[in-house]
PDB file of C-alpha atoms in Angstrom:
ATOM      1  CA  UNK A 181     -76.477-128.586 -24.547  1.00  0.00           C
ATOM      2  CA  UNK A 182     -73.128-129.859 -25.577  1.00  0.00           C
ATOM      3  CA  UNK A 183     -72.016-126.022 -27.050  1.00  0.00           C
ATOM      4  CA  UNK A 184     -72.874-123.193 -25.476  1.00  0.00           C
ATOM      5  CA  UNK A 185     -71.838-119.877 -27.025  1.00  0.00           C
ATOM      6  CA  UNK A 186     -72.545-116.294 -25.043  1.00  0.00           C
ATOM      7  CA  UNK A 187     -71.857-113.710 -27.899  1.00  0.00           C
ATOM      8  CA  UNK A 188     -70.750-109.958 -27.197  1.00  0.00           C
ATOM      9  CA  UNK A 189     -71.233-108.303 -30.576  1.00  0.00           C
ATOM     10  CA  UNK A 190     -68.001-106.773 -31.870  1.00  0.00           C
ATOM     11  CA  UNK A 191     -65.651-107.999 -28.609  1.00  0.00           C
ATOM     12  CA  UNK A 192     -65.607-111.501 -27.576  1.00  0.00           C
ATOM     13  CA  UNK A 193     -67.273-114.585 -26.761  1.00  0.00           C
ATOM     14  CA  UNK A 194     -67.481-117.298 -24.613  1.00  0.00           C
ATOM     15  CA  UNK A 195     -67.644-120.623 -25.617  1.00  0.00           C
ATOM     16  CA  UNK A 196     -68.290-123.871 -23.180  1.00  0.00           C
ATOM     17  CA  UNK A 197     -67.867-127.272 -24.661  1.00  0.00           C
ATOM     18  CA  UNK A 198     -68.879-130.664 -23.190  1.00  0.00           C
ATOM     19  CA  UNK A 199     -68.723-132.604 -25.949  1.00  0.00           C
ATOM     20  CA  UNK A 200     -65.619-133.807 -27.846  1.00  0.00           C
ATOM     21  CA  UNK A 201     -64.301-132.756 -31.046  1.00  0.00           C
ATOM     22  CA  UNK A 202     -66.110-129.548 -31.485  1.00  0.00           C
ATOM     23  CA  UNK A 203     -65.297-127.076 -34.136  1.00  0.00           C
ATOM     24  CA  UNK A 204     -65.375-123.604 -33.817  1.00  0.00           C
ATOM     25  CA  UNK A 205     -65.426-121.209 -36.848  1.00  0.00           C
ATOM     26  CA  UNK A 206     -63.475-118.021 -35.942  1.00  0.00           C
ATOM     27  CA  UNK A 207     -62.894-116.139 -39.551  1.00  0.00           C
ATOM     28  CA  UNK A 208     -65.966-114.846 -42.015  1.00  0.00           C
ATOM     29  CA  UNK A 209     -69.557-114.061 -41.699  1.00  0.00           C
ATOM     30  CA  UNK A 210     -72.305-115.889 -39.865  1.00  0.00           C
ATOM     31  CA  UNK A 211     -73.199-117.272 -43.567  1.00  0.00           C
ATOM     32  CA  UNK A 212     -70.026-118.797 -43.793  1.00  0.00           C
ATOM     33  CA  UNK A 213     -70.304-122.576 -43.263  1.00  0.00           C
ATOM     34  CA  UNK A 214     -73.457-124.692 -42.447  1.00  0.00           C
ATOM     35  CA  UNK A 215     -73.767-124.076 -38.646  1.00  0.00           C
ATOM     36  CA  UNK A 216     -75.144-126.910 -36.671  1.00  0.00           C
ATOM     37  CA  UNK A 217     -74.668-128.943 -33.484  1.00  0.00           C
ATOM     38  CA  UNK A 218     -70.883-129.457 -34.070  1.00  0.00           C
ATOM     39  CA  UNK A 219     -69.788-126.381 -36.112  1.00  0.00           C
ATOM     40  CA  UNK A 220     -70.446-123.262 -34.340  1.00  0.00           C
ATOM     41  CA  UNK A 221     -69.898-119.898 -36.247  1.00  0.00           C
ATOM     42  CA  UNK A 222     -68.590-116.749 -33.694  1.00  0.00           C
ATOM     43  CA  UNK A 223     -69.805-114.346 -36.433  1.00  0.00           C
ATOM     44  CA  UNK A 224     -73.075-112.628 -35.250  1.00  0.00           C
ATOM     45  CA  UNK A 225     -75.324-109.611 -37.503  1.00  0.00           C
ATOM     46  CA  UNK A 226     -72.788-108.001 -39.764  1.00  0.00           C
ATOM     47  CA  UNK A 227     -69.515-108.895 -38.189  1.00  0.00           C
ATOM     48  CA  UNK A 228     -66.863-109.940 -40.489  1.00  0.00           C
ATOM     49  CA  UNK A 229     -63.904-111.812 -38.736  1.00  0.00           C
ATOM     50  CA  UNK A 230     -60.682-112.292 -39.442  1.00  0.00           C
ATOM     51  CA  UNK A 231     -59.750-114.646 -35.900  1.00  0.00           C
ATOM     52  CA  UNK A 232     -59.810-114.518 -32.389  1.00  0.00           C
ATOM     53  CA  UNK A 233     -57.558-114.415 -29.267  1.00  0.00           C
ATOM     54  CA  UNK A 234     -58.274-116.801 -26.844  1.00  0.00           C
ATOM     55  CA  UNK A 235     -57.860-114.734 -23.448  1.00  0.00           C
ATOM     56  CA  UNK A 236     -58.991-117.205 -21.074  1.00  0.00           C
ATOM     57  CA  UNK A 237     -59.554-120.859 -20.051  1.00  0.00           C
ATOM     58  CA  UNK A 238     -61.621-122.823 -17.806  1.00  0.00           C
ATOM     59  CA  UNK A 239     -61.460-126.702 -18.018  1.00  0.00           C
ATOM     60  CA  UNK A 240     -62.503-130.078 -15.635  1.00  0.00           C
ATOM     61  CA  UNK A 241     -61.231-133.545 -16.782  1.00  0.00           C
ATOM     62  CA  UNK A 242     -62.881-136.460 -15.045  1.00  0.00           C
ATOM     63  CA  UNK A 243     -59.906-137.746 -13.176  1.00  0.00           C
ATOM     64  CA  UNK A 244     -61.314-141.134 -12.958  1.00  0.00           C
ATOM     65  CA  UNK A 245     -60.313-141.731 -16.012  1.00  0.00           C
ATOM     66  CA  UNK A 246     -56.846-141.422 -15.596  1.00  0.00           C
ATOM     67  CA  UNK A 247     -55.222-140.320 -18.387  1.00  0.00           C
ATOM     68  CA  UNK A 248     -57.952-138.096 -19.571  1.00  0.00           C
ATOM     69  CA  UNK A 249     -57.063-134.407 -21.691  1.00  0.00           C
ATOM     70  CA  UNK A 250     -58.933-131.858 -22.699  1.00  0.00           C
ATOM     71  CA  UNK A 251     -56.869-130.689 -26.242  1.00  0.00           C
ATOM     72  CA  UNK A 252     -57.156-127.385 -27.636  1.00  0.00           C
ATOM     73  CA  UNK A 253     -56.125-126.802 -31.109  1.00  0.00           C
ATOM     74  CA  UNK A 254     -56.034-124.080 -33.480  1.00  0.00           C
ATOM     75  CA  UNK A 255     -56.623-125.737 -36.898  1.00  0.00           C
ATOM     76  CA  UNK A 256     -54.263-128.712 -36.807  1.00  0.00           C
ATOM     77  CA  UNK A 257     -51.830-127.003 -34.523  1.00  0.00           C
ATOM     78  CA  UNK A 258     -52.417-127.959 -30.826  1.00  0.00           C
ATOM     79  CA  UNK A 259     -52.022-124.934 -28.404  1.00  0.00           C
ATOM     80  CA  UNK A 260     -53.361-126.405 -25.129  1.00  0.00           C
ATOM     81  CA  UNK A 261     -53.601-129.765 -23.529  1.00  0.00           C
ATOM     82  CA  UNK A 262     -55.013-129.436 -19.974  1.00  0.00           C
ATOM     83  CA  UNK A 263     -55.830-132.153 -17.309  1.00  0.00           C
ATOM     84  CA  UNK A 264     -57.743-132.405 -13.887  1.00  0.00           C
ATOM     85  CA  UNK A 265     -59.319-129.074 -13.709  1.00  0.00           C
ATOM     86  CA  UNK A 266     -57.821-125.328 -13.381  1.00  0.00           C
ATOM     87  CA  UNK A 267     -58.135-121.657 -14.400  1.00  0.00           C
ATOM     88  CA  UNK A 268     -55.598-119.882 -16.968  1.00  0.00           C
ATOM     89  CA  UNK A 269     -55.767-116.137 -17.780  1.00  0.00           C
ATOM     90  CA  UNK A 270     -53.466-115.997 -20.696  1.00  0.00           C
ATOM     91  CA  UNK A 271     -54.636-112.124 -21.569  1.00  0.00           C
ATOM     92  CA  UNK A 272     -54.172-111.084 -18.064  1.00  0.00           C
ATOM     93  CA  UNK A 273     -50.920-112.146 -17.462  1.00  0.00           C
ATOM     94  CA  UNK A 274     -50.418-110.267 -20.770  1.00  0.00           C
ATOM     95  CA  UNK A 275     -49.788-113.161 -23.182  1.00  0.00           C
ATOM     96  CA  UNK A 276     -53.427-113.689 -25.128  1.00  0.00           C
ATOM     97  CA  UNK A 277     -52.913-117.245 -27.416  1.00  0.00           C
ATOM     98  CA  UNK A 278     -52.465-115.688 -30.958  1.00  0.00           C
ATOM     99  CA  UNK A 279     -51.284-118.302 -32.815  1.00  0.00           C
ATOM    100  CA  UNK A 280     -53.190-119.134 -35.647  1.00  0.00           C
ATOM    101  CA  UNK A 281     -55.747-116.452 -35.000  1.00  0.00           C
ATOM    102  CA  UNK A 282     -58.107-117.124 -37.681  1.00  0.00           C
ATOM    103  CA  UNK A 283     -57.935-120.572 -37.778  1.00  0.00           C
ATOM    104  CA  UNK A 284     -61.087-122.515 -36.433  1.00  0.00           C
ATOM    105  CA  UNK A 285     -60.856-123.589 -33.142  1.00  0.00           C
ATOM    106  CA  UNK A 286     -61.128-127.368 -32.214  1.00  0.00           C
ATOM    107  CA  UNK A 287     -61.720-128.867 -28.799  1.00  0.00           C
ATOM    108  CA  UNK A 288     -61.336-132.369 -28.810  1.00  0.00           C
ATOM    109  CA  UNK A 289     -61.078-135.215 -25.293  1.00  0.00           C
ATOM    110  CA  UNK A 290     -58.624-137.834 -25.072  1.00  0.00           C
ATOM    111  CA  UNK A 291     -59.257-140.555 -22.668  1.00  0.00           C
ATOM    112  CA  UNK A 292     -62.457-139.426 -21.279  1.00  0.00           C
ATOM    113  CA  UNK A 293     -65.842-138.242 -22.289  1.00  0.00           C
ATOM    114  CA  UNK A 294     -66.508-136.377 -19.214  1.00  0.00           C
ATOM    115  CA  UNK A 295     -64.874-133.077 -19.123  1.00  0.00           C
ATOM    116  CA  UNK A 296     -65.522-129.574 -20.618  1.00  0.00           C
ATOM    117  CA  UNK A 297     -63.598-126.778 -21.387  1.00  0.00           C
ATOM    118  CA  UNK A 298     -64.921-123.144 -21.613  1.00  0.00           C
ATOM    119  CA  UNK A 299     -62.866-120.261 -23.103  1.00  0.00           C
ATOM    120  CA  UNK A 300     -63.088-116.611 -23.776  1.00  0.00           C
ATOM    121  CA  UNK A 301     -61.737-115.175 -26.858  1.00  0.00           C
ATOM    122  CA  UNK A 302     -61.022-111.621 -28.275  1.00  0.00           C
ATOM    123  CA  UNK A 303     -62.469-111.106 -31.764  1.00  0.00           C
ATOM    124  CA  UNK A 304     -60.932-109.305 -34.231  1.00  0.00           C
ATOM    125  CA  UNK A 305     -62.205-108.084 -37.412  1.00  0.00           C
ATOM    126  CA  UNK A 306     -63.986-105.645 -39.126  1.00  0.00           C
ATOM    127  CA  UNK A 307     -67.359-104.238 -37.327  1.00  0.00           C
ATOM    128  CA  UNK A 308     -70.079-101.228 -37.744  1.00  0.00           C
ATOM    129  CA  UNK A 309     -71.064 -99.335 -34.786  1.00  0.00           C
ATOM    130  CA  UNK A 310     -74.739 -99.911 -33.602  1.00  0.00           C
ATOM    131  CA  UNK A 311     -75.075 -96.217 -32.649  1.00  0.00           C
ATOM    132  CA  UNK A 312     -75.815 -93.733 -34.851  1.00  0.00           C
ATOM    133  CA  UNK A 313     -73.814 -90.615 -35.143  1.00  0.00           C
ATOM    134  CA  UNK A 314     -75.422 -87.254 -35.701  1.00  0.00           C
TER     135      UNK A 314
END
């Protein structure tokens, strides 16, 4: 699958693409926007979001192809380029990417169609607890 989303209700998500210029919906409901192949809704059950932080990145760029990128932007603001392959924890070395945070996230390749990028984001918004107080 070219998008793979693993969804923690009310705290993050992870989110691996392999395919190039991938949207990712980070404000609203999960009835938002049409969500399909190439536009990918973080929004599960009743969340409401307002954006996410992206705490983490994992990327490989064929290197064969020389001048290959894997660009991350939040709407049309690029935050990220990354090349050959590598590891960041942006929330562990206390500086999460907030800018922009609900702006959709897009993931596109330059130069190459073999790489992938995979990222963990924060998500912030409004949730309900799934336990019941008595």
């Amino acid at each position: 699958m070219a998008v793979t989303i693993t969804n923690r209700k009310n705290t993050s998500a992870v989110i691996h693409v392999a395919v190039a210029n991938t949207t990712i919906i980070c404000s609203g409901n999960s009835t938002t926007t049409n969500v399909d192949a190439t536009n990918t809704c973080l929004a599960i059950g009743d969340e409401v979001l307002s954006g996410v932080r992206i705490n983490q990145a994992f990327w490989g760029v064929d290197p064969a192809a020389g001048e290959g990128f894997a660009i991350l932007k939040r709407g049309a603001n690029t935050v990220a380029i990354y090349d050959s392959t590598g590891y960041h924890d942006y929330a562990g070395t206390g500086m999460p990417i907030t800018v922009d945070q609900s702006a959709n996230l897009t993931i596109e390749f330059s130069g190459t169609a073999n790489a992938y990028l995979m990222i963990e984001v924060q998500k912030i918004g409004t949730f309900t607890s799934d336990y019941i107080n008595t």
